[in-house]
Coordinates of C-alpha atoms in Angstrom, one line a residue:
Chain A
X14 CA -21.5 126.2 1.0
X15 CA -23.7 124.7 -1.5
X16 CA -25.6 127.1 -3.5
X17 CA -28.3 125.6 -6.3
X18 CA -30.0 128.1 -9.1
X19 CA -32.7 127.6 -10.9
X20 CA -30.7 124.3 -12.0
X21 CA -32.4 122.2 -14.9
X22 CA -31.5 118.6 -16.0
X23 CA -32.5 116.4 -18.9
X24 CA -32.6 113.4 -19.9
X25 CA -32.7 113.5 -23.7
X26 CA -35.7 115.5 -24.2
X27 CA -37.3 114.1 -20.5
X28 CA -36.8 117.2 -18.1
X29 CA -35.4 115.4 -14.6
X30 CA -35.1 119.0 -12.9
X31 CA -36.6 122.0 -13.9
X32 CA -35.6 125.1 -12.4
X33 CA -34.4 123.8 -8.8
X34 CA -32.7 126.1 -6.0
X35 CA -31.3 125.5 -2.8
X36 CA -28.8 126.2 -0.4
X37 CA -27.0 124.1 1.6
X38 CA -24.9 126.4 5.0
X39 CA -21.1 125.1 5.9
X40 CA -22.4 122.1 8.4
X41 CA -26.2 122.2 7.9
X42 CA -27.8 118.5 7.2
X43 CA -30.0 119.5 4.8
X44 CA -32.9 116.1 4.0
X45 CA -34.0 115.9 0.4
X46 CA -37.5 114.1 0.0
X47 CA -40.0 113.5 -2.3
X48 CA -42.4 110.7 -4.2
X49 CA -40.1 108.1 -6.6
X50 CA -39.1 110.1 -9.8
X51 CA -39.2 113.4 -8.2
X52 CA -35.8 114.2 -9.1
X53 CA -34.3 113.9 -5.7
X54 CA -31.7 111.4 -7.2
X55 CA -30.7 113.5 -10.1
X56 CA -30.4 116.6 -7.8
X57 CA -28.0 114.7 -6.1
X58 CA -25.9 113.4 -8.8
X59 CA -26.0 116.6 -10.5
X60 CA -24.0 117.8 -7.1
X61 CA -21.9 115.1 -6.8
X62 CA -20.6 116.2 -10.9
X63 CA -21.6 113.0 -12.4
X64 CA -24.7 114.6 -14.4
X65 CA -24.1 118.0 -16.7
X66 CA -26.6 120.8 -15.8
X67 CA -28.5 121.7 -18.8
X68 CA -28.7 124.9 -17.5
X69 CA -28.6 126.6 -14.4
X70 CA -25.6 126.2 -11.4
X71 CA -24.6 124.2 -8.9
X72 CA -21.5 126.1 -7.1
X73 CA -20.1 124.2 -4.2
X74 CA -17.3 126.0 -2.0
X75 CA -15.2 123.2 -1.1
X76 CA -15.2 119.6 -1.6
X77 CA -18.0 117.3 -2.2
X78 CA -17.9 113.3 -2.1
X79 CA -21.1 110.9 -2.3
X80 CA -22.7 108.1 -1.0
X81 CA -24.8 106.5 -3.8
X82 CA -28.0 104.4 -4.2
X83 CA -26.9 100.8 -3.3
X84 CA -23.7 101.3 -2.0
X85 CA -21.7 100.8 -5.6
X86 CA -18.7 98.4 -3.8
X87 CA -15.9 97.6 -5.8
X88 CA -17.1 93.6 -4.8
X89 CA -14.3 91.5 -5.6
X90 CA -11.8 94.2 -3.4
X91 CA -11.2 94.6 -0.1
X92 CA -12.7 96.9 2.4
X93 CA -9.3 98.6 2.6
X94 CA -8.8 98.7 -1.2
X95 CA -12.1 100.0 -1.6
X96 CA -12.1 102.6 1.1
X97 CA -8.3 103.9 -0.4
X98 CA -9.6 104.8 -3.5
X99 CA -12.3 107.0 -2.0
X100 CA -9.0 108.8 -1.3
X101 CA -8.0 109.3 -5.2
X102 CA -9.1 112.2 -5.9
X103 CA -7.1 114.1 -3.5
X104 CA -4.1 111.1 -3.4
X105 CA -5.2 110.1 0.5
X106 CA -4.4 107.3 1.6
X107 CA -4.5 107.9 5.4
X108 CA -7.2 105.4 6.9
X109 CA -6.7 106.0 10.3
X110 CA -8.8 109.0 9.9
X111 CA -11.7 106.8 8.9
X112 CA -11.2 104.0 11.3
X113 CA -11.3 107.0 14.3
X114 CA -15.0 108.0 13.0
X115 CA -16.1 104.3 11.9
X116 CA -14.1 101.9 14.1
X117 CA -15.9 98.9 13.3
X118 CA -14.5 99.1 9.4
X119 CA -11.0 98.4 11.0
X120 CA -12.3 94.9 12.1
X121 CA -13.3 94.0 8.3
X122 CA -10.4 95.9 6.3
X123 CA -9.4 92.8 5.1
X124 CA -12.8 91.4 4.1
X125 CA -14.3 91.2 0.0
X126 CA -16.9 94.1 -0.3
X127 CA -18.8 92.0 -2.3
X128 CA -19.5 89.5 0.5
X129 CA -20.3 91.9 3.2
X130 CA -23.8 92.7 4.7
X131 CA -26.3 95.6 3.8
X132 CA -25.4 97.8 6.5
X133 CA -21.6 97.0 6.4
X134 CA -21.3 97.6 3.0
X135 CA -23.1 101.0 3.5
X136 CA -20.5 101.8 6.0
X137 CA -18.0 101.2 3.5
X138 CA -19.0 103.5 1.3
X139 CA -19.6 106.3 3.9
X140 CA -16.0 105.5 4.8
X141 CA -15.2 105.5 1.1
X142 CA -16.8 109.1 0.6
X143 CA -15.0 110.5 3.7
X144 CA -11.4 109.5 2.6
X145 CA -12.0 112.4 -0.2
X146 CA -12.3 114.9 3.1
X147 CA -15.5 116.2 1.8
X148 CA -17.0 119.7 3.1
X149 CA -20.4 117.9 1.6
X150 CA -21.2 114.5 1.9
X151 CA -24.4 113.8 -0.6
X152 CA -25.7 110.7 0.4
X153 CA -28.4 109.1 -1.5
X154 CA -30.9 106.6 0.2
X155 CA -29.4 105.7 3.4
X156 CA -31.5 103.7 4.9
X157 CA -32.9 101.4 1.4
X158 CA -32.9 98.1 2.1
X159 CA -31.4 97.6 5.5
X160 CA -32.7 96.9 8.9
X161 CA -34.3 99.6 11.5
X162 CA -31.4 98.9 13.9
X163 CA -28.5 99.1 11.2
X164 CA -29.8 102.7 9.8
X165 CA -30.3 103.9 13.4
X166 CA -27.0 103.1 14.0
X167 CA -25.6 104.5 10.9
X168 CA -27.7 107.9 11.9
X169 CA -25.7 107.7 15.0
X170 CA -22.5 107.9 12.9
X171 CA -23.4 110.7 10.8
X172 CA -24.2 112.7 13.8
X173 CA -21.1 112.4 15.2
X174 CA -19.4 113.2 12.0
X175 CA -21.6 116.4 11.5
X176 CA -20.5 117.8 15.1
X177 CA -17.1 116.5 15.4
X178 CA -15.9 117.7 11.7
X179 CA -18.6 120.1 10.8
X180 CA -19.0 118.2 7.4
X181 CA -22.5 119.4 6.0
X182 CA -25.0 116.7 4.5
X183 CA -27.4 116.5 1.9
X184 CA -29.3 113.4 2.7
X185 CA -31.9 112.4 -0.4
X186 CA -34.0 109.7 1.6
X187 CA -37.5 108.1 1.4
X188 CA -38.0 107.3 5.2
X189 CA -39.6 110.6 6.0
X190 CA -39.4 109.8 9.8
X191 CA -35.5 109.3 9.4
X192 CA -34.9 112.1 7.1
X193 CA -36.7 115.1 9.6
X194 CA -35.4 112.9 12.5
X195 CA -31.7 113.7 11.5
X196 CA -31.7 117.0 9.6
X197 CA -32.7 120.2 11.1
X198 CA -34.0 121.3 7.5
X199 CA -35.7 119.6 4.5
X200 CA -36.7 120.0 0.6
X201 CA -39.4 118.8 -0.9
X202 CA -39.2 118.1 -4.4
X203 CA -42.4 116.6 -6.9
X204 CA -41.6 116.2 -10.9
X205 CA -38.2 118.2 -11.0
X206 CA -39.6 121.0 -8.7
X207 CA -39.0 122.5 -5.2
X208 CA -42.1 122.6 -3.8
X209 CA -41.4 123.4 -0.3
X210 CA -38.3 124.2 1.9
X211 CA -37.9 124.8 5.5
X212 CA -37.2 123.6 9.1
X213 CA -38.4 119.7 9.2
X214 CA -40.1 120.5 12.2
X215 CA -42.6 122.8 10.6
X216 CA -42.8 120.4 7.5
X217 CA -43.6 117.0 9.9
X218 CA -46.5 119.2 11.3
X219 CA -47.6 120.5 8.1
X220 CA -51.2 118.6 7.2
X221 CA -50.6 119.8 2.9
X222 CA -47.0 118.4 3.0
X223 CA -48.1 115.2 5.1
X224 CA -51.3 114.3 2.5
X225 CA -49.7 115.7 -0.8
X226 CA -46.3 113.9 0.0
X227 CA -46.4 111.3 2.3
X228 CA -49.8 109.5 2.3
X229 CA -51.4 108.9 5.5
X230 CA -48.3 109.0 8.1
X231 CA -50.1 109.0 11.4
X232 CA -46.7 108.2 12.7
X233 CA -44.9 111.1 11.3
X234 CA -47.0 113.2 13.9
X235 CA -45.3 111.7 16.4
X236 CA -41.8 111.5 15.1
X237 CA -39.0 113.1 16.7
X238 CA -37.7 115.9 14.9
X239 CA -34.1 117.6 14.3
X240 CA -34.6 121.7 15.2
Chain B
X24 CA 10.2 61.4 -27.1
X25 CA 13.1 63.8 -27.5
X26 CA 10.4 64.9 -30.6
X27 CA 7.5 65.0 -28.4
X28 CA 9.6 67.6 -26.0
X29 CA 10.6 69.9 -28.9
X30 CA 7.4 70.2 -29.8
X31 CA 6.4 70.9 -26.4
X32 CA 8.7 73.4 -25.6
X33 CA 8.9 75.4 -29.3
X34 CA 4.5 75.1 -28.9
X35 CA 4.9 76.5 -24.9
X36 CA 7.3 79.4 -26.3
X37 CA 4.5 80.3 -28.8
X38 CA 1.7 79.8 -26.1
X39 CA 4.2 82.1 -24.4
X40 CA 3.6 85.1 -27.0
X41 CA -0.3 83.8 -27.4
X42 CA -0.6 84.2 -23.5
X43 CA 1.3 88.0 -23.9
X44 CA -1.1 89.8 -26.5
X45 CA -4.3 87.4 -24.9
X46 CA -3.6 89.4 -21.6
X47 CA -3.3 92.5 -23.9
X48 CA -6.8 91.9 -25.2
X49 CA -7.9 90.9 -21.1
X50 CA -7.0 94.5 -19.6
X51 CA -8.0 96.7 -22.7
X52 CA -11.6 94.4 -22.1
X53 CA -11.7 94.9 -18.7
X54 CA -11.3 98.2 -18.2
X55 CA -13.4 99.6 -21.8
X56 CA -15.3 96.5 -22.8
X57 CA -13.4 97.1 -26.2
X58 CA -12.2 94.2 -27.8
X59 CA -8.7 95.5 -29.7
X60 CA -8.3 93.8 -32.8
X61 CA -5.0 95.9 -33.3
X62 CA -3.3 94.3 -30.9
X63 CA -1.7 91.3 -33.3
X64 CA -0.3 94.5 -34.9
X65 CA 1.6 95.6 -31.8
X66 CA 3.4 92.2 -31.7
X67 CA 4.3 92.4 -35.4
X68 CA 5.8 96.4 -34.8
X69 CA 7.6 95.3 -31.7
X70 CA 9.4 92.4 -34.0
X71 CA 10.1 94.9 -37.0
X72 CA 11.2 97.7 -34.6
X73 CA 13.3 95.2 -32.1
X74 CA 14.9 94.2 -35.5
X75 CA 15.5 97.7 -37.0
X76 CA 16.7 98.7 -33.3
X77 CA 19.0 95.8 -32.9
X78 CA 20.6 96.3 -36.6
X79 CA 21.5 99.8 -35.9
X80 CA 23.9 98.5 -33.4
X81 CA 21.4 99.3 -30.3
X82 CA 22.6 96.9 -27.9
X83 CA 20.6 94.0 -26.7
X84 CA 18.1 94.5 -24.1
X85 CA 18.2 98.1 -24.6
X86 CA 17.1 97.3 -27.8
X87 CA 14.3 95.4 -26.8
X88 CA 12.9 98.0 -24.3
X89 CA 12.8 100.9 -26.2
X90 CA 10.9 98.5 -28.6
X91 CA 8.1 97.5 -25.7
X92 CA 8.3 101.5 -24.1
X93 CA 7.2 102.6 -28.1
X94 CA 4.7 100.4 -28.7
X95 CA 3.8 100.8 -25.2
X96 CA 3.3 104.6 -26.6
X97 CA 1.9 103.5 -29.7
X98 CA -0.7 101.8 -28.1
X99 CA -2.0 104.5 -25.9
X100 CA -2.3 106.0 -29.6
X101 CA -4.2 103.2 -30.4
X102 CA -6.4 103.7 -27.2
X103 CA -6.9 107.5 -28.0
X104 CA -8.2 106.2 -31.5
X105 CA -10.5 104.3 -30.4
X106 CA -12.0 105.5 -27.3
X107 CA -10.8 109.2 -27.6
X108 CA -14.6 110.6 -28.4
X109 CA -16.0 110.2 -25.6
X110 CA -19.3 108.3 -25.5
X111 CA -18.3 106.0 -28.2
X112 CA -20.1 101.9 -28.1
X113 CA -17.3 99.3 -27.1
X114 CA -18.9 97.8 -30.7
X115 CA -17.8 101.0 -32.8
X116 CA -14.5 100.7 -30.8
X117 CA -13.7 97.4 -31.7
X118 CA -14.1 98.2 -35.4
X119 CA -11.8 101.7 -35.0
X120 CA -9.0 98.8 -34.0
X121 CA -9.6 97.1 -36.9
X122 CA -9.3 99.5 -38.9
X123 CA -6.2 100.8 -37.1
X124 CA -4.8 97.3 -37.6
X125 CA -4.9 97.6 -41.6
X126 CA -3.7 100.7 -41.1
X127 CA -0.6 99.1 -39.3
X128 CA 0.1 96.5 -41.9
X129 CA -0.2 99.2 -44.8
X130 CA 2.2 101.3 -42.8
X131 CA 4.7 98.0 -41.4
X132 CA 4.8 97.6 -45.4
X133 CA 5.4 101.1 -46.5
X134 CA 8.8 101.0 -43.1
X135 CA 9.8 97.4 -43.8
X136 CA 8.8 95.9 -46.7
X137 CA 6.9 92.4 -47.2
X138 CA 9.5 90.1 -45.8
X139 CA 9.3 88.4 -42.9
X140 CA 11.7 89.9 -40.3
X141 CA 13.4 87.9 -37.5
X142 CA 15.5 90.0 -35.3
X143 CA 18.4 88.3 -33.5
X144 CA 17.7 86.5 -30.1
X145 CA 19.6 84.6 -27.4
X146 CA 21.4 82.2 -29.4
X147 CA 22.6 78.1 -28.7
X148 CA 20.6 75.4 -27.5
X149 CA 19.7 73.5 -24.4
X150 CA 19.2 69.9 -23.8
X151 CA 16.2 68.8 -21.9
X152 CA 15.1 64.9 -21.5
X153 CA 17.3 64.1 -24.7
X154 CA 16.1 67.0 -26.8
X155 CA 17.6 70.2 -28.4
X156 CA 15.5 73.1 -27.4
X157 CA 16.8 76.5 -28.4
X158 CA 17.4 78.9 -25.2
X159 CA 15.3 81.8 -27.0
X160 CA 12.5 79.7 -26.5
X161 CA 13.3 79.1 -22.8
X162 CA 13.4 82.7 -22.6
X163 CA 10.2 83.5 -24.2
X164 CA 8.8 81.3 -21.1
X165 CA 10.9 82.9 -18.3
X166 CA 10.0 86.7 -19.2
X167 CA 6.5 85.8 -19.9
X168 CA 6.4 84.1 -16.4
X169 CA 8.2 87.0 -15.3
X170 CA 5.7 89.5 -16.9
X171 CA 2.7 87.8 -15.7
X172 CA 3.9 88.0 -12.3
X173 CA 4.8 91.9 -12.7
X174 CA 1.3 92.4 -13.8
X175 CA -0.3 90.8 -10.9
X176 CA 1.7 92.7 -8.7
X177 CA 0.7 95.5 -10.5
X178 CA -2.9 95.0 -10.3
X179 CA -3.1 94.0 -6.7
X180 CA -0.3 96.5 -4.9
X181 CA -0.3 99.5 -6.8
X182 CA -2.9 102.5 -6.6
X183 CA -3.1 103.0 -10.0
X184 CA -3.5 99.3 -10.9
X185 CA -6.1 99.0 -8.2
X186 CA -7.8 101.9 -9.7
X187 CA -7.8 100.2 -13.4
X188 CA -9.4 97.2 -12.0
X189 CA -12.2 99.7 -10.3
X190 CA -12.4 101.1 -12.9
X191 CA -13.0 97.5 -14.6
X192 CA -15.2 96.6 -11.6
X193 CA -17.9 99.2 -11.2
X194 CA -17.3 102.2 -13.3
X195 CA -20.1 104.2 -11.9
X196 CA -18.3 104.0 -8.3
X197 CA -15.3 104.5 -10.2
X198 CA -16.3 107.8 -11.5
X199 CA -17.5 108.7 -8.4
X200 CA -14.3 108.5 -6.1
X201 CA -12.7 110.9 -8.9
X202 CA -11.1 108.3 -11.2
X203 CA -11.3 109.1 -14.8
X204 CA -12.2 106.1 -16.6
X205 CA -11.4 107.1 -19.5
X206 CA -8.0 107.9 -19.1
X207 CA -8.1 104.1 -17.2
X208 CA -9.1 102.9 -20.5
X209 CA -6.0 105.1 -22.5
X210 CA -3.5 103.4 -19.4
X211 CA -5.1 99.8 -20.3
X212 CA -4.2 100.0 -24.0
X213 CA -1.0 101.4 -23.1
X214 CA -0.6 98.4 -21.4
X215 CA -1.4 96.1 -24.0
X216 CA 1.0 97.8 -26.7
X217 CA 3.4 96.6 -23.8
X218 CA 2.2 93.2 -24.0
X219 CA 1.8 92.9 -27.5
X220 CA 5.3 94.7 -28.5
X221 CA 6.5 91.7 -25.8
X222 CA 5.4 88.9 -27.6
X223 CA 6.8 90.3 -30.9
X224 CA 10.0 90.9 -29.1
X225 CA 10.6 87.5 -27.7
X226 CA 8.7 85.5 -30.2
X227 CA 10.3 86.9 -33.5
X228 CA 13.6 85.5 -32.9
X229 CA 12.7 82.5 -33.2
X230 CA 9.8 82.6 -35.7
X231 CA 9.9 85.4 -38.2
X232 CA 7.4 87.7 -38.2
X233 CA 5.8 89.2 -41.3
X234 CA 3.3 92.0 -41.9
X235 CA 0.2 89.6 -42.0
X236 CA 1.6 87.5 -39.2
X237 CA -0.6 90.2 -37.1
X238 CA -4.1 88.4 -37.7
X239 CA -2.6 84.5 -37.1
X240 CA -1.2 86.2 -33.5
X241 CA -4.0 88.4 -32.6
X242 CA -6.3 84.9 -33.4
X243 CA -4.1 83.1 -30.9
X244 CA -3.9 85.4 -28.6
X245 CA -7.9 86.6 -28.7
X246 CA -8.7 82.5 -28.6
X247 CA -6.2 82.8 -24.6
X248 CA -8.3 85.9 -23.7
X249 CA -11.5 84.2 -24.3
X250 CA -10.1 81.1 -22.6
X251 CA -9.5 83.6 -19.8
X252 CA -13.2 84.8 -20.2
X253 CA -11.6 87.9 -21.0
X254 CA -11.5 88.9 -17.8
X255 CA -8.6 87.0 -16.2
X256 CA -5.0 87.4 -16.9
X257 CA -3.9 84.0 -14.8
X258 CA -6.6 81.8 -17.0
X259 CA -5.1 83.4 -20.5
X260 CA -1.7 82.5 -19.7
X261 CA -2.8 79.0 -19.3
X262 CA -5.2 79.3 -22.7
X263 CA -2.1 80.6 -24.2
X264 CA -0.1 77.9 -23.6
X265 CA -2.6 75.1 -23.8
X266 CA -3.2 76.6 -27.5
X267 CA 0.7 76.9 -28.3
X268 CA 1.1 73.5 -27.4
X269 CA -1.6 72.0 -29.3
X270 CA -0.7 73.9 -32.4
X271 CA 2.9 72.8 -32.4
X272 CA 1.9 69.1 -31.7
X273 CA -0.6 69.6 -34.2
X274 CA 1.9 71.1 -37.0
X275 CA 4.4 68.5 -35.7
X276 CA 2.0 65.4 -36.2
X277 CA 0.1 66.3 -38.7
X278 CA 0.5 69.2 -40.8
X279 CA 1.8 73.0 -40.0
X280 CA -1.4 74.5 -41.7
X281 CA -4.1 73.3 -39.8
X282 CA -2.2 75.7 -36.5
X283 CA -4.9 78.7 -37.1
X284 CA -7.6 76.1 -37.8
X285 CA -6.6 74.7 -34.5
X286 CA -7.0 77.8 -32.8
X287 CA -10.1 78.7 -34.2
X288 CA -11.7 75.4 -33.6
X289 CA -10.4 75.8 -29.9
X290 CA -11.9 79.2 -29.6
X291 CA -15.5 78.1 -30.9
X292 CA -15.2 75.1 -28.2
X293 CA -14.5 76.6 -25.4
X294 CA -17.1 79.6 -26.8
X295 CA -19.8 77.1 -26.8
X296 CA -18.9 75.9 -23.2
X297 CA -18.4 78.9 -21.4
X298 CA -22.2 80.1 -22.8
X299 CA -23.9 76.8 -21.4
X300 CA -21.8 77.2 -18.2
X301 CA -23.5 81.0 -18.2
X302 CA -26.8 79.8 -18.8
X303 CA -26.4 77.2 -16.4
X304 CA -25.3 80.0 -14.0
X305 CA -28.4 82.5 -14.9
X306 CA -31.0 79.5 -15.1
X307 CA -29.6 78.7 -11.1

């Protein structure tokens, strides 16, 4: 449902992506990783329509919605306010939807964004991106800045919404572990490139990926994988 | 005393129109970061128009609304002006309106001539505590209150207010839900003709309104807004009519002249104290 080619982004003369493919299947949870300034970010914004390809495509058949680096609150609104104008694009205003998947954002509606925890506020804008009824939900760095039990928990949620609504994922995420643990296949991207795609488990085991990638990560032999 | 409440009441009228094109500058600032020097303009249009309107036998009210709908339209012109191109600095902006503004006054000229125009208002007078106050004045107050409460409303109940103060908020996330900020920015300015066209409306009646009357109002009202940190509608109104006040009791007491001066002075105070309280604010 989401098909990349050979997409290149700059940043005034700076190339951020330079010739980038991928394809994302109606459903998939596809991770996106790679060292800081790879790109991953860019690839996703790019996706998302808030950066203009230089050249290249990015054709996505249906809707996309994301969740951004450091959640982005509207602080000084509510949770509801903020969570019904995820719904402008498309005019929805039905939270009930939103409350069934994340029942816990029910209990704060009424609460300032701004003055909410990490994790809560990262549910907010989960439950902000799904009031557009995204086919795609991009979601960039889940699990920055918030406790082990929070982003396990939040994991938990996007499960759920990938097999009860079929909504795909493109997760960009620097917790390795987290990002093979959840999606079933993975990217890796170094300076604007793809360098290697394919089913996480075969990139957890993969010694080159593991050294060239992600440092030493004894514990990424032992992790869990999506297949 | 019956001195002291004239005074109060004439200055709180012209707070009144001070507060009206202050909260014009608040919204166009919030949501574009563009200051709108063009929006003391809007008051003097809304005046010359009201008056042109009201003349051709237009009846009142009617009169009056089509005056605040046009410049409502007028300033959305403004808007597309002055942000149109997209990309363009806040800085760049802010001198587009100022430029716009001359452009108003050659063109309020060229329709209406160089004589002050005072269109006809809600005549008699009232007594309060001893002292004849003229009901146009008490008027300028109640729709002012009025509008301040309508724009609240609108900001806090409707989508597409809560969307301009997103948009104002975090324009990033803004963009990202699907809001298109600029065209928050062309509804803000829209707004603002509104507000300015108001004040012109209600204030002309009362004080006559000339084509250089635009930079005394836009002073008073920009001095409000920055009262309001140009961010806060509730805190202009009372700039507004803190600075009305203190201009009439000043040209009451002391001498008519020194009313920009006032203003001016007022501004650079509270200027001064808002950037310590800032600094106070980073250094803690």
């Amino acid at each position: 449902m989401l098909h990349i080619t050979d997409l290149v982004v700059r940043y005034g003369s700076a190339v951020a992506l330079d010739g980038v493919s991928l394809e994302v299947g109606r459903g998939e949870m596809v991770a996106l990783v790679g060292p800081n300034g790879a790109g991953k970010s860019t690839l996703i914004n790019t996706v998302s329509g808030m950066l203009e390809p230089a050249s290249g495509s990015v054709v996505v058949e249906g809707t996309v919605a994301q969740v951004p680096e450091g959640r982005q609150m509207f602080p000084d609104m509510s949770v509801e306010d903020n969570l019904l104008l995820g719904g402008w694009s498309i005019r929805n205003r039905q939270l009930d939807e939103v409350f069934d998947l994340l029942p816990d954002l029910a209990g704060m509606r009424r609460r300032k964004a701004g003055r909410l925890s990490g994790g809560q506020q990262q549910m907010v804008a989960i439950g902000r991106a799904l009031m557009a009824r995204p086919d795609l939900l991009a979601i960039d760095e889940l699990s920055l800045g918030l406790a082990p039990i929070v982003v396990d928990e939040l994991a938990e949620h996007l499960r759920y919404l990938n097999a009860e609504r079929g909504t795909a994922v493109l997760l960009v995420e620097q917790e390795v572990t987290l990002a093979f643990r959840l999606c079933a296949r993975a990217c890796v991207l170094e300076a604007g490139r793809v360098v290697v795609t394919g089913p996480s488990s075969e990139l957890a085991e993969s010694d080159a990926v593991r050294k060239a990638y992600f440092g030493d990560l004894a514990e990424l032999a032992d992790v869990e994988v999506s297949r | 005393m019956s001195e002291f409440i004239t005074y109060l009441v004439t200055g709180i009228a012209l707070g009144s129109s001070f507060a009206l094109i202050g909260s014009g500058f608040v919204v166009v600032h919030r949501v574009t970061r563009v200051v709108n020097f063009a929006q003391g303009s809007l008051a003097v249009l809304g005046a010359m128009l009201s008056a042109s309107l009201l003349a051709g036998r237009l009846p009142h009210v009617v009169g009056e609304m089509v005056t605040v709908v046009v410049c409502g339209l007028v300033g959305v012109l403004v808007g597309v002006v002055a942000i149109g191109k997209r990309g363009t600095p806040p800085l760049i902006s802010l001198i587009v309106t100022l430029g716009v503004s001359m452009l108003f006054s050659a063109a309020i000229i060229w329709l209406w001539g160089q004589d002050p125009v005072s269109p006809p208002g809600l005549d008699g007078f009232t007594t309060i505590l001893g002292a004849e106050v003229e009901r146009q004045r008490l008027l300028v107050l109640v729709v002012t209150l009025v509008a301040f409460a309508g724009l609240s409303l609108f900001f806090s109940r409707t989508y597409l207010g809560k969307a301009l103060t997103a948009s104002a908020s975090n324009p990033f996330a803004a963009r990202l839900v699907g809001i298109d900020v600029r065209r928050m920015g062309l509804v803000a300015f829209g707004l603002s003709g509104v507000l300015g066209g108001l004040a012109g409306v209600l204030v002309a009646p009362s004080n006559a309104l000339s084509f250089y009357s635009d930079l005394p109002m836009a002073l008073g009202g920009f001095a409000a807004a920055v009262f309001g940190g140009l961010v806060s509608p509730l805190r202009t109104l009372v700039g507004g009519l803190g600075l009305g006040v203190a201009g009439q009791l000043t040209a009451g007491y002391l001498n008519g002249s020194y009313q920009t001066e006032v203003a001016l002075l007022l501004m650079m105070v509270i200027m001064i104290a808002r950037s310590r309280s800032f600094a106070h604010e980073e250094a803690k």
